[in-house]
Each structure stands twice: as structure tokens, then as C-alpha cells.
mmCIF file of C-alpha atoms in Angstrom:
data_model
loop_
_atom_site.group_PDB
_atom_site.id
_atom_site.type_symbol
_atom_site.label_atom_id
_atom_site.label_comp_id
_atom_site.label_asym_id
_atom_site.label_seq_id
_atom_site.Cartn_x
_atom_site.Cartn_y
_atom_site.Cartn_z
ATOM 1 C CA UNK A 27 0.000 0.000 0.000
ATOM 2 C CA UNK A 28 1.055 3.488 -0.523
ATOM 3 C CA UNK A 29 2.643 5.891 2.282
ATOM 4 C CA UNK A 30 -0.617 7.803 2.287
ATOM 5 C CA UNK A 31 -2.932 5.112 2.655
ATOM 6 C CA UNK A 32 -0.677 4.612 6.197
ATOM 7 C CA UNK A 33 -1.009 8.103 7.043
ATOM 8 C CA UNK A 34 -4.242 9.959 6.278
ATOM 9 C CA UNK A 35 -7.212 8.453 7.415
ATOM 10 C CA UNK A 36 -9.543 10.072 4.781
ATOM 11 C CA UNK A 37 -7.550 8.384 1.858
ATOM 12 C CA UNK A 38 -8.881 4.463 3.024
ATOM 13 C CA UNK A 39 -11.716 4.921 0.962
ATOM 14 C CA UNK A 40 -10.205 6.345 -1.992
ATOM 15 C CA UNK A 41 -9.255 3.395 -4.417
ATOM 16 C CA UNK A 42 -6.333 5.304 -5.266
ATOM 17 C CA UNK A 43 -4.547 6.818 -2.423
ATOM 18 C CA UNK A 44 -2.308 9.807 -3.289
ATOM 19 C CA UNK A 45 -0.374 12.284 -0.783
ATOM 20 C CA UNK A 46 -1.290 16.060 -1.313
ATOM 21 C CA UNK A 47 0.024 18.059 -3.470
ATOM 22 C CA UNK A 48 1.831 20.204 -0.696
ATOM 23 C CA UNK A 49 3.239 17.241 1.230
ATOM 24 C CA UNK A 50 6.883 16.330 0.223
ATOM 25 C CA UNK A 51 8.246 12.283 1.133
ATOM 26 C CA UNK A 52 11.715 12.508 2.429
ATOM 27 C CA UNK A 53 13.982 9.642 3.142
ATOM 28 C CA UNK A 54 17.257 8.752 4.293
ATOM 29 C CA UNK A 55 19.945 8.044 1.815
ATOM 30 C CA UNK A 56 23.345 6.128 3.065
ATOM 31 C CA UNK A 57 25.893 8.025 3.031
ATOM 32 C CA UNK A 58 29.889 7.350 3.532
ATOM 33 C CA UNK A 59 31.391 8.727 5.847
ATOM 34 C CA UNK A 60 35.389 9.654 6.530
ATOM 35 C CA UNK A 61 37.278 10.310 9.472
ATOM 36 C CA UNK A 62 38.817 14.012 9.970
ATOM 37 C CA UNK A 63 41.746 14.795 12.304
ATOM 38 C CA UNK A 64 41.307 15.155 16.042
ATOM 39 C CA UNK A 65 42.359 18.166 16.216
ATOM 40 C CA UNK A 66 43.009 21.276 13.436
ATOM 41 C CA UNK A 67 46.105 21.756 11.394
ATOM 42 C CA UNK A 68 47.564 25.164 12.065
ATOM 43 C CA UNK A 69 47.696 26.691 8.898
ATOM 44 C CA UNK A 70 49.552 30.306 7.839
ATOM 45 C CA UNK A 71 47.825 32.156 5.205
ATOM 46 C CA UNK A 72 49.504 35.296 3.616
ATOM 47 C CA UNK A 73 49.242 37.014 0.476
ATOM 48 C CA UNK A 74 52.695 37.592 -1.647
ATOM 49 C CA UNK A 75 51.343 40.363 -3.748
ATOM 50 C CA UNK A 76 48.100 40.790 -6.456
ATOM 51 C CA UNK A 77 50.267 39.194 -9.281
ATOM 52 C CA UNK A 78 51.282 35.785 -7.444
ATOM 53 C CA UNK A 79 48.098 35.346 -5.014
ATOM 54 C CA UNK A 80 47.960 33.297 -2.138
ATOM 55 C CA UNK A 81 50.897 31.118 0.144
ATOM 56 C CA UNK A 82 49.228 28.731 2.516
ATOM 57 C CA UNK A 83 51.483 26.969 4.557
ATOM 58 C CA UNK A 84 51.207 23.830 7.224
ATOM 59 C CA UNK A 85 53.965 24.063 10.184
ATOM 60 C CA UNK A 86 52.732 20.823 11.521
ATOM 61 C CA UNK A 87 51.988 18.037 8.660
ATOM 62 C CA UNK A 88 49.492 15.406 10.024
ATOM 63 C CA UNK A 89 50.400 11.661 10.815
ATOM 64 C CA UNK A 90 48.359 9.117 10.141
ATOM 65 C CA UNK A 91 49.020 5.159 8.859
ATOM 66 C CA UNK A 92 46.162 3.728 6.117
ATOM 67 C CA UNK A 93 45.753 0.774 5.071
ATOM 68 C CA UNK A 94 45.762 -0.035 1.242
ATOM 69 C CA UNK A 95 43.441 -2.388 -0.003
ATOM 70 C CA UNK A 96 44.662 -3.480 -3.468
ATOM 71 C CA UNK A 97 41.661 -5.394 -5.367
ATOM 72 C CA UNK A 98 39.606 -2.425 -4.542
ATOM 73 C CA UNK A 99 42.044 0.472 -5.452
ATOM 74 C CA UNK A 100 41.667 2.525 -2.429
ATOM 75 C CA UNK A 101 43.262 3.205 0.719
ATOM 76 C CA UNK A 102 41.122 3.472 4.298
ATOM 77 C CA UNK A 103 42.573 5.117 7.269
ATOM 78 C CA UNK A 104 43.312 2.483 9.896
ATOM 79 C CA UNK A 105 41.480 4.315 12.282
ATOM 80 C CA UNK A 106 38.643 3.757 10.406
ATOM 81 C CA UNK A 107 38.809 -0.143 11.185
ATOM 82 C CA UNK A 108 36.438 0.200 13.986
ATOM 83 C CA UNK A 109 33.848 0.599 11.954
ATOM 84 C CA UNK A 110 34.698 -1.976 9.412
ATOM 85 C CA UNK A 111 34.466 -5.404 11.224
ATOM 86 C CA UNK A 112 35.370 -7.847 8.645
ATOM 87 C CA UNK A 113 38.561 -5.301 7.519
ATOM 88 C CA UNK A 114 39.668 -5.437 11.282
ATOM 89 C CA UNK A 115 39.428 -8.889 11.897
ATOM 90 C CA UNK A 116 41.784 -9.655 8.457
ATOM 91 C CA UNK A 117 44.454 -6.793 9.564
ATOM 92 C CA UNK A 118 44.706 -8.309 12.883
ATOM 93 C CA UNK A 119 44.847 -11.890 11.261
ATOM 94 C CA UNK A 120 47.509 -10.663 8.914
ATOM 95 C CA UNK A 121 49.574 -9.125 12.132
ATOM 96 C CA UNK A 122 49.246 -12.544 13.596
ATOM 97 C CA UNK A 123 50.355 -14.328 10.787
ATOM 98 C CA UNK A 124 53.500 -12.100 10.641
ATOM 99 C CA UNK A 125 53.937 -12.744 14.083
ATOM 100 C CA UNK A 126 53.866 -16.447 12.828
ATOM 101 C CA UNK A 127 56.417 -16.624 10.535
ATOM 102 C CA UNK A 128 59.147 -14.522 12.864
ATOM 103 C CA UNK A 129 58.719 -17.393 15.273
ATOM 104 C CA UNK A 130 61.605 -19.802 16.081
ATOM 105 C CA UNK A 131 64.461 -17.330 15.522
ATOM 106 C CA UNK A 132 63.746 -16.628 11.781
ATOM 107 C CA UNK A 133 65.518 -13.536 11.604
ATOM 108 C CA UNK A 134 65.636 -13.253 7.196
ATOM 109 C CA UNK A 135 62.278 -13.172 7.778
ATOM 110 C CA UNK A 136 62.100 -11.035 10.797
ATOM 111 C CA UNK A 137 64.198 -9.210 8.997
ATOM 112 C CA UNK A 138 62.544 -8.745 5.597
ATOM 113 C CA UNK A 139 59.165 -7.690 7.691
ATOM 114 C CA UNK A 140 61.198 -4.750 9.184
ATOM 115 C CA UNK A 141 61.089 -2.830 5.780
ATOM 116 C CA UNK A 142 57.353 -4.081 5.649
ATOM 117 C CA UNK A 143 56.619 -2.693 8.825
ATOM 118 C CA UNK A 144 59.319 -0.277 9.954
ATOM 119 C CA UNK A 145 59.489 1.348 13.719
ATOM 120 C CA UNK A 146 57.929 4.663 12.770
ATOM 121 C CA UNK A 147 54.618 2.227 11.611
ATOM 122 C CA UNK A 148 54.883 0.223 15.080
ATOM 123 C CA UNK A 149 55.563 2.950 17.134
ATOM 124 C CA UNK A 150 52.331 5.476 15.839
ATOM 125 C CA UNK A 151 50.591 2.184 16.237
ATOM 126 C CA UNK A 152 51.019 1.264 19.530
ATOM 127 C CA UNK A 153 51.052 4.954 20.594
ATOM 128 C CA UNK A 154 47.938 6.210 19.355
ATOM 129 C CA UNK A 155 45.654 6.175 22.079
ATOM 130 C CA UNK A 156 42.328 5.703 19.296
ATOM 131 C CA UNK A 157 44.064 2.957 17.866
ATOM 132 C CA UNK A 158 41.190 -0.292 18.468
ATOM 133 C CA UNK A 159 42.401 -3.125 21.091
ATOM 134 C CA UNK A 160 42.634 -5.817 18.354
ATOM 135 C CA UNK A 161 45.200 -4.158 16.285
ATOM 136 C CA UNK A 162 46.802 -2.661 18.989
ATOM 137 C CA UNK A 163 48.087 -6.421 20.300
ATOM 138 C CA UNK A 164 48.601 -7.822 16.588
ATOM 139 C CA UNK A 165 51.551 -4.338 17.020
ATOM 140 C CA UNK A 166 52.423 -5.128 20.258
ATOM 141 C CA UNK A 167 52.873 -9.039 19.808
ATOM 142 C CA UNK A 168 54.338 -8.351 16.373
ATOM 143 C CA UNK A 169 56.797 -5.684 17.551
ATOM 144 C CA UNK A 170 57.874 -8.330 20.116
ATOM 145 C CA UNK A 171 58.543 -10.919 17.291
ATOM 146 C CA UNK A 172 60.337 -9.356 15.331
ATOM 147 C CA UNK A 173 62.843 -7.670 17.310
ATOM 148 C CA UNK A 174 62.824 -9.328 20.871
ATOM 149 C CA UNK A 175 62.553 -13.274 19.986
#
């Protein structure tokens, strides 16, 4: 049945039930959403002169790590994982199975791993305090694997 039959009580009878003229439908559409930064960049805006415009300059670039995911062509934010279940639950799975192979003293492959994942990647992830609880112990326990055992 038709939204109006639902709604207005004087359109049961009518065999075919319209809304009025003056009423507008309006529904939800899904939308994607994308994560901004915590906290604003601190730009510095200045104008040269009226021949060469405008200089816009960032002190303080912004850190973040994504992750790339290659049969799709695109790149997510690994923050973003919290919201993405079945994308978590593989990235932790592929930390583990990194953690895996290092095991038993493999150091060439402990080794090729660290230009993989190199300390600046481990350290922002186990420092960032929005970072989710899975992947933050795949980086712990892999950080322990591959340089401690």
C-alpha cells in the first residue's frame, strides 16, 4: 500500500490513495562517511602580492598510517577499522600471521618484515591512544617478534 494510505485516514476509501500536493516524502539516503583529524592543522595564510596570489602553509603536517586495499584500489585510514568489522578482523589476522612466521628465531624473515613494517609504523601504532584493542596487540605481539625473539 502506498505511504498515504498509512497516514491519512480520509484516503482508506479512496481506491487510489495519493499524498497532497503540498506534502513532500523525504527519506534517508546512506551516506559514507570519513574520518577528519582530532584536532586542526595550524595553517599560515599570507598574500605575496596581487600578481602571485595566495601562500598557505602547514607548520605541523598530520600523521596518520592507512591501510591499502589493493583489489579495490583505495586506501582506508586504519582508524577507520572500527567501523569496518570484517577489515579489522583480516588486519589483525595478517599481524598474527607475521607474528607467525618470525617465530623460532627466523631472523631473514624477521628481517625482511622490518622494511614491511618499519618502527615509525609500530611505534604510531602502539602509541595512538584511538588505535582499536585488536590491532593494537597484533603491534604489540608483532613488535615483540620481530625484534625481541
Amino acid at each position: 500500500m502506498p505511504l498515504s494510505a498509512g497516514l491519512f485516514k480520509s484516503e482508506r476509501r479512496n481506491s487510489c490513495p495519493q499524498c497532497p500536493p503540498r506534502l513532500h516524502v523525504q527519506f534517508l539516503t546512506p551516506v559514507l562517511w570519513s574520518r577528519v583529524p582530532n584536532h586542526f592543522l595550524k595553517v599560515d595564510v599570507s598574500r605575496v602580492n596581487d600578481r602571485h596570489g595566495w601562500l598557505v602553509t602547514c607548520s605541523e603536517p598530520l600523521q596518520f598510517m592507512s591501510l591499502h586495499i589493493p583489489e579495490e584500489n583505495r586506501s582506508v585510514d586504519i582508524l577507520e577499522l572500527t567501523e569496518q568489522k570484517d577489515l579489522l578482523k583480516f588486519h589483525y589476522h595478517t599481524l598474527r600471521l607475521y607474528s607467525a612466521v618470525c617465530a623460532l628465531g627466523n631472523n631473514r624473515v624477521a628481517h625482511a618484515l622490518c622494511s614491511h613494517a618499519d618502527e615509525a609504523q609500530l611505534l604510531y601504532a602502539i602509541e595512538n591512544k584511538y588505535m582499536p584493542g585488536l590491532l593494537r596487540t597484533g603491534y604489540y605481539d608483532l613488535l615483540i617478534d620481530i625484534h625481541l625473539r
